[in-house]
mmCIF file of C-alpha atoms in Angstrom:
data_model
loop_
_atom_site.group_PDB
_atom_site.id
_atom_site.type_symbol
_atom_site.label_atom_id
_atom_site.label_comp_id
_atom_site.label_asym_id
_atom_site.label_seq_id
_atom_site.Cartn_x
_atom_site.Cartn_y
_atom_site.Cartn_z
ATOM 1 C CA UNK A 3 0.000 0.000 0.000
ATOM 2 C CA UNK A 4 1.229 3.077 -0.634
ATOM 3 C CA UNK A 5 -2.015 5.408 -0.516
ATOM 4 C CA UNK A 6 -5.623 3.869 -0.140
ATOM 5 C CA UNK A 7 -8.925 5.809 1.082
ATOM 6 C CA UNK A 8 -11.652 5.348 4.331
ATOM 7 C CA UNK A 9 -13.920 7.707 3.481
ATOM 8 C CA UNK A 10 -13.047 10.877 4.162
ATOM 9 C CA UNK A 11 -9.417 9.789 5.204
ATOM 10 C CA UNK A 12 -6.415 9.013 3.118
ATOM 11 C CA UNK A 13 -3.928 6.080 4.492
ATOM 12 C CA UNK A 14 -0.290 5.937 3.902
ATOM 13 C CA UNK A 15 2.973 3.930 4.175
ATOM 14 C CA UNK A 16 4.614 7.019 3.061
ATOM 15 C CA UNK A 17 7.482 7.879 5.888
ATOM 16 C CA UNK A 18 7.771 11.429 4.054
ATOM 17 C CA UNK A 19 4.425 12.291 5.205
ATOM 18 C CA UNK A 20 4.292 11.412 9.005
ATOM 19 C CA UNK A 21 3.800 14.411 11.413
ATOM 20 C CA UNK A 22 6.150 13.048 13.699
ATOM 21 C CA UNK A 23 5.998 16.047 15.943
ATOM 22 C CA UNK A 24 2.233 15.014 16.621
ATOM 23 C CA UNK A 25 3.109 11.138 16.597
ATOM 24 C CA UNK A 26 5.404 11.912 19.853
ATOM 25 C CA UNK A 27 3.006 14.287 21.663
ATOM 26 C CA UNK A 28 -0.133 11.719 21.111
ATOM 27 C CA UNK A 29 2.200 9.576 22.733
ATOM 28 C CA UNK A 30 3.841 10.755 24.654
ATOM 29 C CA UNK A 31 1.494 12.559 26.625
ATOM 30 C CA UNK A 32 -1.727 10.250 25.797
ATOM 31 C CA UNK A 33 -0.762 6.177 24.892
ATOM 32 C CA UNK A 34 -0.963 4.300 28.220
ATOM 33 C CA UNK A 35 1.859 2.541 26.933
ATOM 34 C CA UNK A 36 4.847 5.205 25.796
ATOM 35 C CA UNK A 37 3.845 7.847 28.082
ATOM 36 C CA UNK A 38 7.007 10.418 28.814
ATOM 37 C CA UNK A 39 8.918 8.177 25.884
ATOM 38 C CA UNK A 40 11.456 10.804 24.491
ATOM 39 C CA UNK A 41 11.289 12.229 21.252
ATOM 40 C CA UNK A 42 14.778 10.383 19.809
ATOM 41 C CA UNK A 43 13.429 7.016 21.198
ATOM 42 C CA UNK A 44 10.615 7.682 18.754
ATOM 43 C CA UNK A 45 12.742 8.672 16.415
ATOM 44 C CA UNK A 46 14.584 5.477 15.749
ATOM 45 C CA UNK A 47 11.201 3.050 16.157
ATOM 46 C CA UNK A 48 9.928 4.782 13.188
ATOM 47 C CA UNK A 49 13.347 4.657 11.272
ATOM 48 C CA UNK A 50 13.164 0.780 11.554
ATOM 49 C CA UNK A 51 9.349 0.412 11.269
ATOM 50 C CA UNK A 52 6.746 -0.003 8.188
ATOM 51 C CA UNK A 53 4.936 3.183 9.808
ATOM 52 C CA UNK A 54 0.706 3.496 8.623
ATOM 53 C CA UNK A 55 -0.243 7.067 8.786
ATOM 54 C CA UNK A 56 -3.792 8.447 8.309
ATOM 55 C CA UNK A 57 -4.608 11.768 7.013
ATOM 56 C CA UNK A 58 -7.815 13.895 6.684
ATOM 57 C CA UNK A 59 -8.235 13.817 2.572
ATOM 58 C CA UNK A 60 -9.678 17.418 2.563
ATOM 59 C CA UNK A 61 -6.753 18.914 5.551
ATOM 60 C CA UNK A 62 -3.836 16.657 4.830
ATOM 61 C CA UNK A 63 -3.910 16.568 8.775
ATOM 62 C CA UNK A 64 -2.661 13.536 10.266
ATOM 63 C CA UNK A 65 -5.545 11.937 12.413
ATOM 64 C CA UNK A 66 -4.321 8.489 12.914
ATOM 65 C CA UNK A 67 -0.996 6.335 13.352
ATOM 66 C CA UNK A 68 0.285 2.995 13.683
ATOM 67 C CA UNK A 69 3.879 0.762 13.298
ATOM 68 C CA UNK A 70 4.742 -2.729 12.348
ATOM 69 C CA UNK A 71 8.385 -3.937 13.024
ATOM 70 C CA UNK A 72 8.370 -7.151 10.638
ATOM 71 C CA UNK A 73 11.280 -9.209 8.971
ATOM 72 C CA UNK A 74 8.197 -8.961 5.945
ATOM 73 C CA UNK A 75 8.401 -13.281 5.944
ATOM 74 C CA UNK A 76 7.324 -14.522 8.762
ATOM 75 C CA UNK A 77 6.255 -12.369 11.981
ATOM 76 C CA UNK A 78 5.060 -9.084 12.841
ATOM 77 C CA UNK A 79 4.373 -6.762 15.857
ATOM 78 C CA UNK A 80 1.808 -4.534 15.447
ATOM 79 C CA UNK A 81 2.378 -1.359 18.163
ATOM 80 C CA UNK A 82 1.425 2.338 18.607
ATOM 81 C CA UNK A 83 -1.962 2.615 17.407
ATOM 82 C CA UNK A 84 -3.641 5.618 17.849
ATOM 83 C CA UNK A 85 -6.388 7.727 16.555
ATOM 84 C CA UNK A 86 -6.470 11.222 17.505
ATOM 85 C CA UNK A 87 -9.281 12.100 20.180
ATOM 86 C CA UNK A 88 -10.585 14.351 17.690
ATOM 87 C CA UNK A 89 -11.706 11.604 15.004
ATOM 88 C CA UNK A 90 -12.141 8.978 17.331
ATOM 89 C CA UNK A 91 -15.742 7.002 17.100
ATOM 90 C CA UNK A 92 -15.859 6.983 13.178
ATOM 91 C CA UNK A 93 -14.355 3.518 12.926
ATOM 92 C CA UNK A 94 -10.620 4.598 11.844
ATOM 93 C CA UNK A 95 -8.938 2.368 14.137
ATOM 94 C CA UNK A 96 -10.683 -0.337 13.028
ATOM 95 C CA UNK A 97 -9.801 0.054 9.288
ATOM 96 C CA UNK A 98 -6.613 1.633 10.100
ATOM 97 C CA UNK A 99 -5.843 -2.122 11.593
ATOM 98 C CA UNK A 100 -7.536 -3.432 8.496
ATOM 99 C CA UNK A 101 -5.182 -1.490 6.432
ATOM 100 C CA UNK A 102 -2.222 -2.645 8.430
ATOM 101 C CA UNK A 103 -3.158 -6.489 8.451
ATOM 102 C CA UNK A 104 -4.583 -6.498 4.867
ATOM 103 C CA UNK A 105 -1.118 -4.819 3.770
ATOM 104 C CA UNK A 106 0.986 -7.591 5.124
ATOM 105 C CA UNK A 107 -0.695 -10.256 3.601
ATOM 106 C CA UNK A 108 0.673 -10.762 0.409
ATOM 107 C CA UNK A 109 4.353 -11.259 2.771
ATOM 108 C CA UNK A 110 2.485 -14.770 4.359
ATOM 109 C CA UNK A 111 3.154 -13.691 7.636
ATOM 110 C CA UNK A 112 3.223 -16.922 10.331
ATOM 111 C CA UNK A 113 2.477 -14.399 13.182
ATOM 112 C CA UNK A 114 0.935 -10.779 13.461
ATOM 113 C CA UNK A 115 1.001 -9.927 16.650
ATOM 114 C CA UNK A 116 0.018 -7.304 19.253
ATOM 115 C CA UNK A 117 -0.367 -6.351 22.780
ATOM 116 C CA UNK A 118 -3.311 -3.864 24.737
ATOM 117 C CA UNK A 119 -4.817 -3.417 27.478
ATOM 118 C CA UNK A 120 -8.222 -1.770 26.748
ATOM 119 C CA UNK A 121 -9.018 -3.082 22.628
ATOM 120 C CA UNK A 122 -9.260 -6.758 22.462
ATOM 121 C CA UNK A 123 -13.164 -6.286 20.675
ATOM 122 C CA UNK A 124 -11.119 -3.628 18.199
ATOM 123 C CA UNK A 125 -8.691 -6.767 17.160
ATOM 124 C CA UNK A 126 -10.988 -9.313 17.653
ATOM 125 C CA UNK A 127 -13.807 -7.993 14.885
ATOM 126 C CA UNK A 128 -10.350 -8.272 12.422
ATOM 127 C CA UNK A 129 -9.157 -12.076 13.377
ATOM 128 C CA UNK A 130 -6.932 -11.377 16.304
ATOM 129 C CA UNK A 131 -6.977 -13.816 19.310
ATOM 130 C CA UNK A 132 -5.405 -14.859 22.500
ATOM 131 C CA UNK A 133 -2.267 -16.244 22.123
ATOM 132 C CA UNK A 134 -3.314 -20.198 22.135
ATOM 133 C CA UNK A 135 -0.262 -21.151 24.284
ATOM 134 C CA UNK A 136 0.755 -18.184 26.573
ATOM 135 C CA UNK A 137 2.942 -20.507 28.318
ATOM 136 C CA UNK A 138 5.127 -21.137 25.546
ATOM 137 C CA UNK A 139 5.989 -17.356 24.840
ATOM 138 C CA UNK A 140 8.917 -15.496 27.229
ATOM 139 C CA UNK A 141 9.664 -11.612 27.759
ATOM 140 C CA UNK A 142 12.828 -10.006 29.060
ATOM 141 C CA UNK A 143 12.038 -6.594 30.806
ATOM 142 C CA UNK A 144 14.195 -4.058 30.750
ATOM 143 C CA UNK A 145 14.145 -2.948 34.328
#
């Protein structure tokens, strides 16, 4: 995908046309999970991401955002979703996913995967599901 429509909103892969200054403060000051994360941290996730903007087709504003670091053969993390408060409620984050999952398809991913707290029905109207063996997967924490 390079540019595809929702409406009134345009969606890109296009790194040239991220607002990154508004990608940080949504969040940085509003994501439950990258509150206070500095601006250079940011910075370098989107240099090595497949990054999924979404722009108001009438504005050019950027509304929406989302990142997938991928080897593009056989596993993905979907991470930093977000739809501005503004255009919340008019399904964007649901075809924004869409967008992301229906992208990466032609790659025959094994695994597309993500992690929330507050979404699961979101993910779960698209094909996502608890892991089937939790028990089997392992995290190292950076303290």
């Amino acid at each position: 995908m390079n540019e595809t429509t929702f409406g009134a909103y345009e969606f890109s892969t296009d790194p040239a046309r991220l607002d990154v200054d508004r990608i940080h403060h949504w969040l940085s000051t509003d994501a439950y999970w990258a509150i206070g994360r500095p601006r250079e941290k940011l910075d370098r996730a989107i240099a090595a991401s497949l990054n999924f903007g979404v722009y108001g087709a009438a504005s050019g504003e950027q509304v929406a955002y989302a990142r997938v670091v991928t080897d593009h053969a056989d596993f993905a993390y979907l991470c930093d979703v977000y739809v501005d408060r503004d255009a919340r409620g008019k399904g964007l984050g649901t075809a924004l996913v869409a967008a992301v999952r229906d992208h990466l398809a032609p790659s025959g991913l094994r695994r597309l995967l993500l992690a929330t707290d507050d979404a699961h029905g979101v993910y779960a109207k698209l094909g996502f599901e608890p892991l089937a063996d939790p028990e089997k997967w392992m995290v190292l924490l950076n303290p």
